[in-house]
mmCIF file of C-alpha atoms in Angstrom:
data_model
loop_
_atom_site.group_PDB
_atom_site.id
_atom_site.type_symbol
_atom_site.label_atom_id
_atom_site.label_comp_id
_atom_site.label_asym_id
_atom_site.label_seq_id
_atom_site.Cartn_x
_atom_site.Cartn_y
_atom_site.Cartn_z
ATOM 1 C CA MET A 188 40.193 -20.755 0.811
ATOM 2 C CA LEU A 189 40.827 -17.979 2.817
ATOM 3 C CA ARG A 190 43.038 -16.566 0.255
ATOM 4 C CA VAL A 191 40.345 -16.716 -2.342
ATOM 5 C CA ILE A 192 38.115 -14.662 0.356
ATOM 6 C CA GLY A 193 40.876 -12.161 0.464
ATOM 7 C CA LEU A 194 41.334 -11.841 -2.862
ATOM 8 C CA LEU A 195 37.659 -11.103 -3.522
ATOM 9 C CA LEU A 196 37.777 -8.453 -0.559
ATOM 10 C CA LEU A 197 41.090 -6.866 -2.080
ATOM 11 C CA ILE A 198 39.318 -6.898 -5.499
ATOM 12 C CA PRO A 199 36.326 -4.109 -4.703
ATOM 13 C CA LEU A 200 38.878 -2.150 -2.138
ATOM 14 C CA PHE A 201 41.222 -1.641 -5.183
ATOM 15 C CA ASP A 202 38.130 -0.697 -7.449
ATOM 16 C CA ILE A 203 37.642 2.434 -4.733
ATOM 17 C CA VAL A 204 40.861 3.418 -4.622
ATOM 18 C CA LEU A 205 41.163 3.564 -8.381
ATOM 19 C CA LEU A 206 37.855 5.473 -8.322
ATOM 20 C CA VAL A 207 38.977 7.999 -5.497
ATOM 21 C CA THR A 208 42.591 8.394 -7.148
ATOM 22 C CA VAL A 209 41.922 8.124 -10.825
ATOM 23 C CA ALA A 210 38.489 8.576 -12.118
ATOM 24 C CA ILE A 211 37.125 11.377 -9.640
ATOM 25 C CA PRO A 212 40.026 13.808 -10.609
ATOM 26 C CA PHE A 213 40.171 13.104 -14.117
ATOM 27 C CA PHE A 214 35.973 12.887 -14.881
ATOM 28 C CA GLY A 215 34.300 14.475 -12.115
ATOM 29 C CA PRO A 216 32.030 12.557 -9.431
ATOM 30 C CA LEU A 217 28.894 12.772 -11.725
ATOM 31 C CA VAL A 218 30.585 11.553 -15.174
ATOM 32 C CA THR A 219 32.241 8.286 -12.489
ATOM 33 C CA VAL A 220 29.116 7.506 -11.021
ATOM 34 C CA ALA A 221 27.336 7.643 -14.634
ATOM 35 C CA LEU A 222 30.270 5.746 -16.021
ATOM 36 C CA VAL A 223 29.949 3.009 -13.365
ATOM 37 C CA VAL A 224 26.150 2.664 -13.364
ATOM 38 C CA LEU A 225 26.421 2.312 -17.475
ATOM 39 C CA THR A 226 28.765 -0.101 -17.657
ATOM 40 C CA ALA A 227 26.927 -2.151 -14.841
ATOM 41 C CA LEU A 228 23.766 -1.762 -16.987
ATOM 42 C CA VAL A 229 25.626 -2.778 -20.651
ATOM 43 C CA GLY A 230 27.399 -5.439 -18.664
ATOM 44 C CA MET A 231 24.105 -6.931 -17.360
ATOM 45 C CA LEU A 232 22.323 -6.947 -20.522
ATOM 46 C CA LEU A 233 25.346 -8.638 -21.911
ATOM 47 C CA VAL A 234 25.168 -11.108 -19.245
ATOM 48 C CA ARG A 235 21.300 -11.891 -19.935
ATOM 49 C CA ALA A 236 21.778 -12.402 -23.437
ATOM 50 C CA GLU A 237 24.992 -14.760 -23.028
ATOM 51 C CA GLY A 238 23.125 -16.474 -20.286
ATOM 52 C CA ARG A 239 20.062 -17.229 -22.453
ATOM 53 C CA ALA A 240 22.455 -18.695 -25.409
ATOM 54 C CA THR A 241 24.226 -20.810 -22.916
ATOM 55 C CA LEU A 242 20.875 -21.836 -21.496
ATOM 56 C CA GLN A 243 19.460 -22.911 -25.271
ATOM 57 C CA SER A 244 22.936 -24.830 -25.599
ATOM 58 C CA ILE A 245 22.327 -26.663 -22.443
ATOM 59 C CA GLN A 246 19.074 -27.644 -23.656
ATOM 60 C CA GLN A 247 20.286 -28.815 -27.200
ATOM 61 C CA LYS A 248 23.103 -30.755 -25.622
ATOM 62 C CA LEU A 249 20.690 -32.503 -23.310
ATOM 63 C CA ALA A 250 18.141 -33.133 -25.845
ATOM 64 C CA THR A 251 21.042 -34.805 -27.862
ATOM 65 C CA GLY A 252 21.983 -36.951 -24.864
ATOM 66 C CA GLN A 253 25.243 -35.029 -24.735
ATOM 67 C CA ALA A 254 26.923 -33.724 -21.411
ATOM 68 C CA PRO A 255 27.085 -30.059 -21.304
ATOM 69 C CA THR A 256 30.079 -29.577 -19.312
ATOM 70 C CA ASN A 257 31.456 -26.843 -21.404
ATOM 71 C CA GLU A 258 28.187 -24.995 -21.155
ATOM 72 C CA LEU A 259 27.707 -25.606 -17.077
ATOM 73 C CA ILE A 260 31.152 -24.243 -16.744
ATOM 74 C CA ASP A 261 29.970 -21.446 -19.163
ATOM 75 C CA GLY A 262 26.919 -20.559 -16.936
ATOM 76 C CA GLY A 263 28.895 -20.290 -13.777
ATOM 77 C CA LEU A 264 31.293 -18.271 -15.420
ATOM 78 C CA LEU A 265 28.486 -15.924 -16.212
ATOM 79 C CA ILE A 266 26.846 -15.996 -12.699
ATOM 80 C CA ALA A 267 30.312 -14.618 -11.650
ATOM 81 C CA ALA A 268 30.134 -12.074 -14.357
ATOM 82 C CA GLY A 269 26.862 -10.853 -13.018
ATOM 83 C CA ALA A 270 28.048 -10.877 -9.743
ATOM 84 C CA PHE A 271 31.060 -8.844 -11.066
ATOM 85 C CA PHE A 272 29.093 -6.160 -12.659
ATOM 86 C CA LEU A 273 26.672 -5.690 -9.505
ATOM 87 C CA THR A 274 29.946 -4.690 -7.726
ATOM 88 C CA PRO A 275 30.322 -0.739 -8.469
ATOM 89 C CA GLY A 276 33.761 -0.029 -9.881
ATOM 90 C CA LEU A 277 35.597 0.275 -13.307
ATOM 91 C CA VAL A 278 38.371 -2.854 -12.438
ATOM 92 C CA THR A 279 35.388 -5.419 -11.396
ATOM 93 C CA ASP A 280 33.422 -4.292 -14.216
ATOM 94 C CA ALA A 281 36.421 -4.918 -16.519
ATOM 95 C CA VAL A 282 36.526 -8.376 -15.212
ATOM 96 C CA GLY A 283 32.689 -9.119 -15.561
ATOM 97 C CA LEU A 284 32.978 -8.064 -19.236
ATOM 98 C CA LEU A 285 36.211 -10.680 -19.762
ATOM 99 C CA LEU A 286 33.995 -13.355 -18.179
ATOM 100 C CA ALA A 287 30.630 -12.458 -20.417
ATOM 101 C CA ILE A 288 32.433 -12.041 -23.902
ATOM 102 C CA PRO A 289 32.206 -15.565 -25.650
ATOM 103 C CA PHE A 290 36.139 -14.910 -26.943
ATOM 104 C CA THR A 291 37.451 -14.281 -23.676
ATOM 105 C CA ARG A 292 35.446 -16.774 -21.580
ATOM 106 C CA TYR A 293 36.795 -19.697 -23.461
ATOM 107 C CA PRO A 294 40.357 -19.102 -22.189
ATOM 108 C CA VAL A 295 38.929 -18.982 -18.722
ATOM 109 C CA ARG A 296 37.006 -21.792 -19.078
ATOM 110 C CA ALA A 297 40.063 -23.955 -20.155
ATOM 111 C CA ALA A 298 41.943 -22.852 -17.174
ATOM 112 C CA ALA A 299 38.827 -23.253 -15.010
ATOM 113 C CA ARG A 300 38.859 -26.819 -15.966
ATOM 114 C CA ARG A 301 42.420 -27.336 -15.919
ATOM 115 C CA TRP A 302 43.453 -25.942 -12.687
ATOM 116 C CA VAL A 303 40.311 -25.672 -10.516
ATOM 117 C CA ILE A 304 37.567 -28.574 -11.833
ATOM 118 C CA GLU A 305 39.674 -31.485 -12.525
ATOM 119 C CA PRO A 306 41.912 -31.447 -9.341
ATOM 120 C CA TYR A 307 38.808 -31.052 -7.407
ATOM 121 C CA ILE A 308 36.810 -33.685 -8.728
ATOM 122 C CA ASP A 309 40.019 -36.102 -8.739
ATOM 123 C CA ALA A 310 40.417 -35.427 -5.569
ATOM 124 C CA LYS A 311 36.700 -36.119 -4.723
ATOM 125 C CA THR A 312 36.173 -39.522 -6.726
ATOM 126 C CA GLY A 313 39.788 -40.627 -6.200
ATOM 127 C CA GLY A 314 40.617 -40.415 -10.325
ATOM 128 C CA PHE A 315 37.624 -42.182 -11.319
ATOM 129 C CA ALA A 316 36.352 -39.064 -12.873
ATOM 130 C CA SER A 317 39.236 -38.565 -15.234
ATOM 131 C CA GLY A 318 40.549 -42.305 -15.469
ATOM 132 C CA ASN A 319 43.476 -42.047 -13.373
ATOM 133 C CA VAL A 320 42.562 -45.033 -11.649
ATOM 134 C CA TYR A 321 45.400 -47.973 -10.456
ATOM 135 C CA ILE A 322 44.072 -51.631 -11.316
ATOM 136 C CA GLY A 323 45.083 -54.701 -10.253
ATOM 137 C CA GLY A 324 46.485 -53.185 -6.987
ATOM 138 C CA PHE A 325 48.801 -50.468 -6.222
ATOM 139 C CA PRO A 326 51.556 -48.546 -8.269
ATOM 140 C CA ASN A 327 54.475 -49.987 -8.284
ATOM 141 C CA GLU A 328 53.329 -53.103 -6.473
ATOM 142 C CA SER A 329 55.682 -55.486 -7.967
ATOM 143 C CA GLY A 330 58.599 -53.375 -7.683
ATOM 144 C CA GLN A 331 58.781 -51.572 -11.063
ATOM 145 C CA GLY A 332 61.353 -49.240 -11.148
ATOM 146 C CA GLN A 333 62.898 -50.967 -8.546
ATOM 147 C CA GLY A 334 64.970 -53.301 -10.553
ATOM 148 C CA GLN A 335 62.762 -56.253 -10.116
ATOM 149 C CA ALA A 336 60.493 -57.894 -12.853
ATOM 150 C CA GLN A 337 56.782 -57.707 -13.228
ATOM 151 C CA GLY A 338 55.194 -61.140 -11.366
ATOM 152 C CA GLN A 339 57.757 -61.466 -9.383
ATOM 153 C CA GLY A 340 58.130 -60.947 -5.625
ATOM 154 C CA PRO A 341 60.952 -59.248 -3.660
ATOM 155 C CA ALA A 342 63.217 -62.392 -3.374
ATOM 156 C CA GLY A 343 62.655 -63.557 -7.275
ATOM 157 C CA GLY A 344 59.807 -66.112 -6.144
ATOM 158 C CA PRO A 345 56.415 -65.310 -7.224
ATOM 159 C CA GLY A 346 54.786 -62.243 -6.624
ATOM 160 C CA PRO A 347 51.391 -61.155 -5.617
ATOM 161 C CA SER A 348 49.417 -63.256 -8.531
ATOM 162 C CA GLY A 349 51.630 -66.607 -7.461
ATOM 163 C CA SER A 350 52.121 -67.252 -10.907
ATOM 164 C CA GLY A 351 55.480 -66.204 -11.159
ATOM 165 C CA GLY A 352 55.178 -65.023 -14.590
ATOM 166 C CA ALA A 353 54.281 -61.911 -16.433
ATOM 167 C CA THR A 354 50.855 -59.763 -15.651
ATOM 168 C CA THR A 355 49.616 -56.886 -16.159
ATOM 169 C CA GLY A 356 48.909 -55.026 -13.094
ATOM 170 C CA GLY A 357 49.488 -57.710 -10.921
ATOM 171 C CA PHE A 358 46.512 -59.456 -11.651
ATOM 172 C CA ASP A 359 46.597 -62.762 -13.799
ATOM 173 C CA PRO A 360 42.991 -63.722 -15.030
ATOM 174 C CA ASP A 361 43.866 -67.359 -14.938
ATOM 175 C CA ASP A 362 44.580 -67.576 -11.656
ATOM 176 C CA ALA A 363 41.428 -66.073 -10.636
ATOM 177 C CA THR A 364 38.958 -67.793 -8.723
ATOM 178 C CA ASP A 365 35.307 -67.610 -9.504
ATOM 179 C CA ILE A 366 32.978 -68.614 -6.646
ATOM 180 C CA ASP A 367 29.277 -69.275 -7.811
ATOM 181 C CA PHE A 368 27.001 -69.367 -4.749
ATOM 182 C CA GLU A 369 24.052 -71.080 -6.566
ATOM 183 C CA GLU A 370 24.427 -74.857 -7.364
ATOM 184 C CA ARG A 371 24.362 -75.800 -11.048
ATOM 185 C CA ASP A 372 23.113 -78.986 -12.188
ATOM 186 C CA GLU A 373 26.010 -80.527 -14.182
ATOM 187 C CA ASN A 374 24.793 -83.434 -16.887
#
């Protein structure tokens, strides 16, 4: 987390160095300031238009009963683009432009989903959100990969299910006991 904060602080610093060493000597101070303000205004108009389109897409997905996952990620990227446009500088405006234009936002969204969102959700839910959940015991519980047959214990006897036969995931539904706490009338 500290690396991310450090990176976010280095971007405006790099932007200021670029403005002072490159833009002001070549364009002059007035043209440089006008260029920074113009790119910020145009960028904010672009973010506003894309935000409205994303909001409409979210509403359409919700009306049809679908989860608007991509649209919500796009909304977050548009918020980040707006923050980059509000930060004065040409580099931050270029990054904001990459996040605001739809065809450059799609690869960023895919990368964010793969390397940021899915690992975070998997860590918080223990794998339930992505389906990477082990059922019927711990992984390799019955010794698979260690030369033991599934369903057999370490000494070749019955394994965790007690049946000695092949089971799936260490659970044998025939060995399961259903406890019913209500009395039944059996005729």
